[in-house]
Short mmCIF file of C-alpha atoms in Angstrom, two decimals:
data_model
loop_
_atom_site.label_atom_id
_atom_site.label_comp_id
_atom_site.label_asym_id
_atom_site.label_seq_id
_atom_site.Cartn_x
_atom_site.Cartn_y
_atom_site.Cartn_z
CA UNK A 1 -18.09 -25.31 -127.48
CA UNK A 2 -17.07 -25.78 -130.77
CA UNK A 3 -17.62 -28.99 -132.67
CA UNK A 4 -17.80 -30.78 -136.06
CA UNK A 5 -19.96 -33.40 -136.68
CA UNK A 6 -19.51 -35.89 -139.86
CA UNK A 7 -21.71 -37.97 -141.62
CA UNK A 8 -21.57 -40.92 -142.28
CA UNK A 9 -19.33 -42.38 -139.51
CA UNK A 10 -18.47 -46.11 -141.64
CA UNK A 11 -19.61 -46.86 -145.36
CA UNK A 12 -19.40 -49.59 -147.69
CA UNK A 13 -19.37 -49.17 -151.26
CA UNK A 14 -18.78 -51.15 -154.59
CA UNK A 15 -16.01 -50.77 -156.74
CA UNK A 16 -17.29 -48.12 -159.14
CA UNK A 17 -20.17 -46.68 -157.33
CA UNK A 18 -19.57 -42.95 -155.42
CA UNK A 19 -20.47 -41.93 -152.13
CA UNK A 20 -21.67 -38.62 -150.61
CA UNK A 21 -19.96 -37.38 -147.17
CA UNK A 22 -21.42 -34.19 -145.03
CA UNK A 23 -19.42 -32.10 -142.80
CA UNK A 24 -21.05 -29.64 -139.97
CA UNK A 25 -19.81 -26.90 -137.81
CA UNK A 26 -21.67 -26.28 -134.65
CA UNK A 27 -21.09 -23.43 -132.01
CA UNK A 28 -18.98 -21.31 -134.72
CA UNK A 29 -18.78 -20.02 -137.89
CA UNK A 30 -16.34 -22.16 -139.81
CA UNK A 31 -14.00 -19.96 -142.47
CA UNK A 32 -12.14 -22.75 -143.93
CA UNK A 33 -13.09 -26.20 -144.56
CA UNK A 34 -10.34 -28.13 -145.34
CA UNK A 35 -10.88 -32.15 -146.27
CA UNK A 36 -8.14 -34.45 -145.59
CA UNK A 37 -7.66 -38.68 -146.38
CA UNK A 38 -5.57 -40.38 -143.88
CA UNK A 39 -4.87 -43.58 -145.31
CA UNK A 40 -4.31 -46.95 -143.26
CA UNK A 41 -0.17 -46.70 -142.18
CA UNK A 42 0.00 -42.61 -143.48
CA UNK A 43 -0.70 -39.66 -142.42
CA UNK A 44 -3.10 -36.74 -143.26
CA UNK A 45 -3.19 -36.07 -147.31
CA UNK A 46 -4.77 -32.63 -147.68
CA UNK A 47 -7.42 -33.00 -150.77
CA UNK A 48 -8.86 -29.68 -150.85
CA UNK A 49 -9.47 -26.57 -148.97
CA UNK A 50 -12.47 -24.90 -149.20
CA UNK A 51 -12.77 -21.12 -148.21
CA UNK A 52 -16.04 -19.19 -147.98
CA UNK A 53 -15.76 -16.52 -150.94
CA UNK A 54 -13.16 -17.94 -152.68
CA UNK A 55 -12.75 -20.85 -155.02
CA UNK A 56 -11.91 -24.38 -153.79
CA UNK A 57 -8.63 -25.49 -153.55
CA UNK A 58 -7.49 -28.90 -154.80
CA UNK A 59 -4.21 -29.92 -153.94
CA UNK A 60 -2.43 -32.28 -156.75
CA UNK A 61 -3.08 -35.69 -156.75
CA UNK A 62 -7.33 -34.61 -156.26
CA UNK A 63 -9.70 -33.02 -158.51
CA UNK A 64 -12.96 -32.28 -158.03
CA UNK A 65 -13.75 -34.17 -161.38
CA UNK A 66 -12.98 -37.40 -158.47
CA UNK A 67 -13.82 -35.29 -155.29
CA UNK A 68 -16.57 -32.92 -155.96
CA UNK A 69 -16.87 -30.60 -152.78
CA UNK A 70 -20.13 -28.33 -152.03
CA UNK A 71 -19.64 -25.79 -149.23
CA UNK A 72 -22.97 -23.50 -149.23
CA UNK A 73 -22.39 -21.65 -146.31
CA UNK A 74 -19.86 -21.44 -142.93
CA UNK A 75 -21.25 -24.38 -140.89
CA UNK A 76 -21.70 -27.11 -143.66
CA UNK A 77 -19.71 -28.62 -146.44
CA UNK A 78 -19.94 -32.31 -148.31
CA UNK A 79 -17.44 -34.07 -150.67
CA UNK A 80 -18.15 -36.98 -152.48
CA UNK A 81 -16.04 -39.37 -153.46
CA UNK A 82 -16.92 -40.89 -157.39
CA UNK A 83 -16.07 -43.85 -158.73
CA UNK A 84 -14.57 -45.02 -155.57
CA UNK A 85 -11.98 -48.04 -156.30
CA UNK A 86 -10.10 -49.42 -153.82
CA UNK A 87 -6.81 -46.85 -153.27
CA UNK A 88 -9.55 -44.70 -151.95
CA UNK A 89 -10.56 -46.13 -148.79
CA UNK A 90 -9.60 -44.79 -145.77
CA UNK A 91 -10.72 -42.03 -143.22
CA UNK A 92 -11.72 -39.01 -144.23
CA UNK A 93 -11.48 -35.56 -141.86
CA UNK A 94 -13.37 -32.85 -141.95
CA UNK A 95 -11.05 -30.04 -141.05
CA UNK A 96 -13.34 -26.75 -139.87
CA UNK A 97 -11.21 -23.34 -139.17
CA UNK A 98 -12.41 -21.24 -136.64
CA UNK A 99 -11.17 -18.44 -134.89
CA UNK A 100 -7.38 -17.80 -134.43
CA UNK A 101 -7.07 -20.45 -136.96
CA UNK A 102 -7.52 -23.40 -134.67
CA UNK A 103 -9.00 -26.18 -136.45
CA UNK A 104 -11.45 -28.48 -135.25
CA UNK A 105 -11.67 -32.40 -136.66
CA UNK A 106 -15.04 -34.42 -137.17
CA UNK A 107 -14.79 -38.00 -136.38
CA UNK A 108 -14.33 -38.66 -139.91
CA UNK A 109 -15.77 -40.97 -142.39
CA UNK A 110 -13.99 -44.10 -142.51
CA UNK A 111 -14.73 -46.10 -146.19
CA UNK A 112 -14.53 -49.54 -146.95
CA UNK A 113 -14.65 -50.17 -151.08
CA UNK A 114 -15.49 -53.46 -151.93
CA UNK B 1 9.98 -33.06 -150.12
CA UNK B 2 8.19 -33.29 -146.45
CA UNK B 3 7.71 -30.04 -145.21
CA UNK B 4 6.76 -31.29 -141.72
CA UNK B 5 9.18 -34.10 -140.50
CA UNK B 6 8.76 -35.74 -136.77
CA UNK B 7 10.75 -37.68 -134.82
CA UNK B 8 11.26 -40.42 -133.58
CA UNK B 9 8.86 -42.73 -135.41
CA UNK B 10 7.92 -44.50 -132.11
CA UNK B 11 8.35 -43.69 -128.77
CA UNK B 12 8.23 -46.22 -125.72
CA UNK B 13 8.64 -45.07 -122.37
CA UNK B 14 8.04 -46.18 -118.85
CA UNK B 15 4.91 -44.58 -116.67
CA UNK B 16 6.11 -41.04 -114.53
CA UNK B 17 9.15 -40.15 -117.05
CA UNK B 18 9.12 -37.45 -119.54
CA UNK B 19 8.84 -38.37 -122.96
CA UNK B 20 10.21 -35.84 -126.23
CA UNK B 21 8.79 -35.44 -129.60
CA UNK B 22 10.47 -33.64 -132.26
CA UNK B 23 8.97 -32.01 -135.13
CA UNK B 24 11.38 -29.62 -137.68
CA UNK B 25 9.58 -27.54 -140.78
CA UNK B 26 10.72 -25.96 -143.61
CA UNK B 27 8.25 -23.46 -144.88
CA UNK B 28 9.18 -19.99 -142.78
CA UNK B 29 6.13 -18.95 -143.54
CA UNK B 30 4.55 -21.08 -141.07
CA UNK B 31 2.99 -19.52 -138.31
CA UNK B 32 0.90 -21.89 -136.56
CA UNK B 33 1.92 -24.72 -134.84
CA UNK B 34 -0.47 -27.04 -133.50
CA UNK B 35 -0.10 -30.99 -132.08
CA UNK B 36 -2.85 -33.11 -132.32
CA UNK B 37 -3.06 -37.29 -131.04
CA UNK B 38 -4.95 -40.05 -131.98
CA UNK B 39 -6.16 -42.79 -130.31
CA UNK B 40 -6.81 -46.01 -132.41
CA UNK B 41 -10.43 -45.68 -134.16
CA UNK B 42 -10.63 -42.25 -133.56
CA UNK B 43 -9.98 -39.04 -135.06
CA UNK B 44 -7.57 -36.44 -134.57
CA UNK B 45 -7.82 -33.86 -131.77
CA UNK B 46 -6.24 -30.76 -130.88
CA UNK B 47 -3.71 -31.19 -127.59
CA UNK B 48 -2.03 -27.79 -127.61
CA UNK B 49 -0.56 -25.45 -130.25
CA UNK B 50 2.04 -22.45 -130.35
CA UNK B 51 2.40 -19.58 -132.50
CA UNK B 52 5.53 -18.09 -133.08
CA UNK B 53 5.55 -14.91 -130.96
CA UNK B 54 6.43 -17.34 -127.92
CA UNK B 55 8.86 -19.79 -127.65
CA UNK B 56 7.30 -21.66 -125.04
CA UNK B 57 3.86 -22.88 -124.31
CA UNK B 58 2.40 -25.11 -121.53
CA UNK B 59 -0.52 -26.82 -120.80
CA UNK B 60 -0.68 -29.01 -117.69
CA UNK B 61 1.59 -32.28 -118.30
CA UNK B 62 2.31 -31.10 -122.35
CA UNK B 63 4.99 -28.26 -123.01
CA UNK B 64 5.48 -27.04 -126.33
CA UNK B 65 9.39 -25.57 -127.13
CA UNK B 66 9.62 -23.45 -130.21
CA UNK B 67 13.02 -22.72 -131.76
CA UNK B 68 11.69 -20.41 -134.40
CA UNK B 69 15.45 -19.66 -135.97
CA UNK B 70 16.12 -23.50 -136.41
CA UNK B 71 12.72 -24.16 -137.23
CA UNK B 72 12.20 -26.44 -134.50
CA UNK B 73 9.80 -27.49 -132.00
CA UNK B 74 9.24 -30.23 -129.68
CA UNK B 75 6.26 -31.91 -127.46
CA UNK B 76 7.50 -32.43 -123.69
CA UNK B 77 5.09 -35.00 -121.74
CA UNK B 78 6.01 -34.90 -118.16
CA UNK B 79 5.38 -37.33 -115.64
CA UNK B 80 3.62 -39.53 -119.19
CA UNK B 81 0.87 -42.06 -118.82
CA UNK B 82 -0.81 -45.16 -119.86
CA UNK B 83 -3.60 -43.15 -121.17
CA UNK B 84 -1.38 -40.91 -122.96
CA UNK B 85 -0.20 -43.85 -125.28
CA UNK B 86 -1.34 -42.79 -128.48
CA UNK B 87 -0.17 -41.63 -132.28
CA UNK B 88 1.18 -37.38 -131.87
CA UNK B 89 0.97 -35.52 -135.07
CA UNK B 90 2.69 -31.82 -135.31
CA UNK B 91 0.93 -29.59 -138.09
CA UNK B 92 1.66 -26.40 -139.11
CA UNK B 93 -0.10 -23.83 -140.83
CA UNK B 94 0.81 -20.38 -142.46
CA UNK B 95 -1.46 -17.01 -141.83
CA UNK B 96 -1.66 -15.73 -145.23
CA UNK B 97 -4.98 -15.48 -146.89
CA UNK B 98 -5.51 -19.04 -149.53
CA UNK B 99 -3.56 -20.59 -146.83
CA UNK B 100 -5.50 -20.28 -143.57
CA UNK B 101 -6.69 -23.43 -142.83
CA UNK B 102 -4.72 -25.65 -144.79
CA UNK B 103 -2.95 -27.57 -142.26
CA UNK B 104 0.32 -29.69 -143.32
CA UNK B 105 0.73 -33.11 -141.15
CA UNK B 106 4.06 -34.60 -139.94
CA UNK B 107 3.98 -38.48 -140.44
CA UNK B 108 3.37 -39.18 -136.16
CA UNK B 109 5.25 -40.21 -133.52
CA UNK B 110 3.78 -43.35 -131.67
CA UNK B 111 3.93 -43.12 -128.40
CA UNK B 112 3.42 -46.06 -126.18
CA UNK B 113 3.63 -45.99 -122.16
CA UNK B 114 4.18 -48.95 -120.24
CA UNK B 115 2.96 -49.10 -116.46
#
């Protein structure tokens, strides 16, 4: 079956200091990577979708100057988060798109900033 | 402006009724409509989803209801459970090249079912 595996599962970081997520698709061939923040008491905030062959997508309020995103091929794709401070913490989805457009969550990265 | 709006906010009822959650978009573009819940500590994960060409889907206990020309839909739990307590987000996605895969979240209904 399909699945999406994230790592890390929990960080901790300083104020000021960045931190490197990775996102993997296993048992399909992801087209889309999307990368959400779901912050404690909100829901989903899309920060950028990544597609294979085209250009990566920030949506406003993200940038990849703040949330640089590598996505080498269909089953893996990182972000990392830079200068983290503390309106960044929260979980963060990895969003994979298979087939007939049904997307499949990791178990996210949830971070703490300190 | 929210283009994916659900209600209620919360949702309490009692173990074997039916409970409803509404969800109403904007985009018309949207063509893929998919519910997801979330247990506390835990990630998102895909329940059911609908796509336009039917105004009905059903999967065991969970029935989706599409109203395409009101751009409506709604999540019917039948006979609901403890275990079924949980936070229900409707997304919604539209088919058209930059877009696939870029899902847009309602803020959640919480639903809580007491024994």
């Amino acid at each position: 079956g399909a699945l999406v595996y994230q790592y890390p599962r929990r960080t901790i970081c300083k104020s000021g200091t960045s931190m490197r997520m990775e996102c993997q698709a296993v048992g399909f061939q992801a087209t889309s990577v999307a990368w959400y923040r779901q912050s404690p008491q909100k829901t989903f905030e899309l920060i950028a979708l990544s597609t294979v062959n085209s250009a990566i997508k920030y949506e406003q309020n993200f940038t990849q100057e703040k949330f640089p995103i590598s996505h080498p091929n269909l089953s893996f794709s990182s972000m990392t988060v830079l200068n983290a401070y503390l309106e960044d913490r929260g979980l963060y989805l990895c969003g994979a798109t298979g087939a007939q457009d049904t997307q499949y969550f990791g178990p996210g990265t949830r971070l703490l900033v300190l | 402006q929210q283009q994916v709006r659900q209600s209620p906010q919360s949702l309490t009822v009692w173990e074997g009724e039916t409970a409803i959650l509404n969800c109403s978009y904007e985009d018309s573009t949207f063509d893929y409509f998919p519910w997801y819940w979330q247990f506390p500590r835990e990630s998102p994960a895909l329940l059911i989803a609908i796509r336009p060409v039917s105004n009905k889907k059903e999967d065991g206990r969970f029935t989706i209801f599409f109203n395409k020309r009101e751009k409506k839909l709604s999540l019917h739990i039948t006979d609901s459970q403890p275990g079924d307590s949980a936070t229900y987000f409707c997304a919604a996605s539209a088919r058209t090249g930059a877009n696939t895969g870029k899902l847009t979240f309602g803020h959640g209904t919480i639903l809580r079912v007491h024994p």
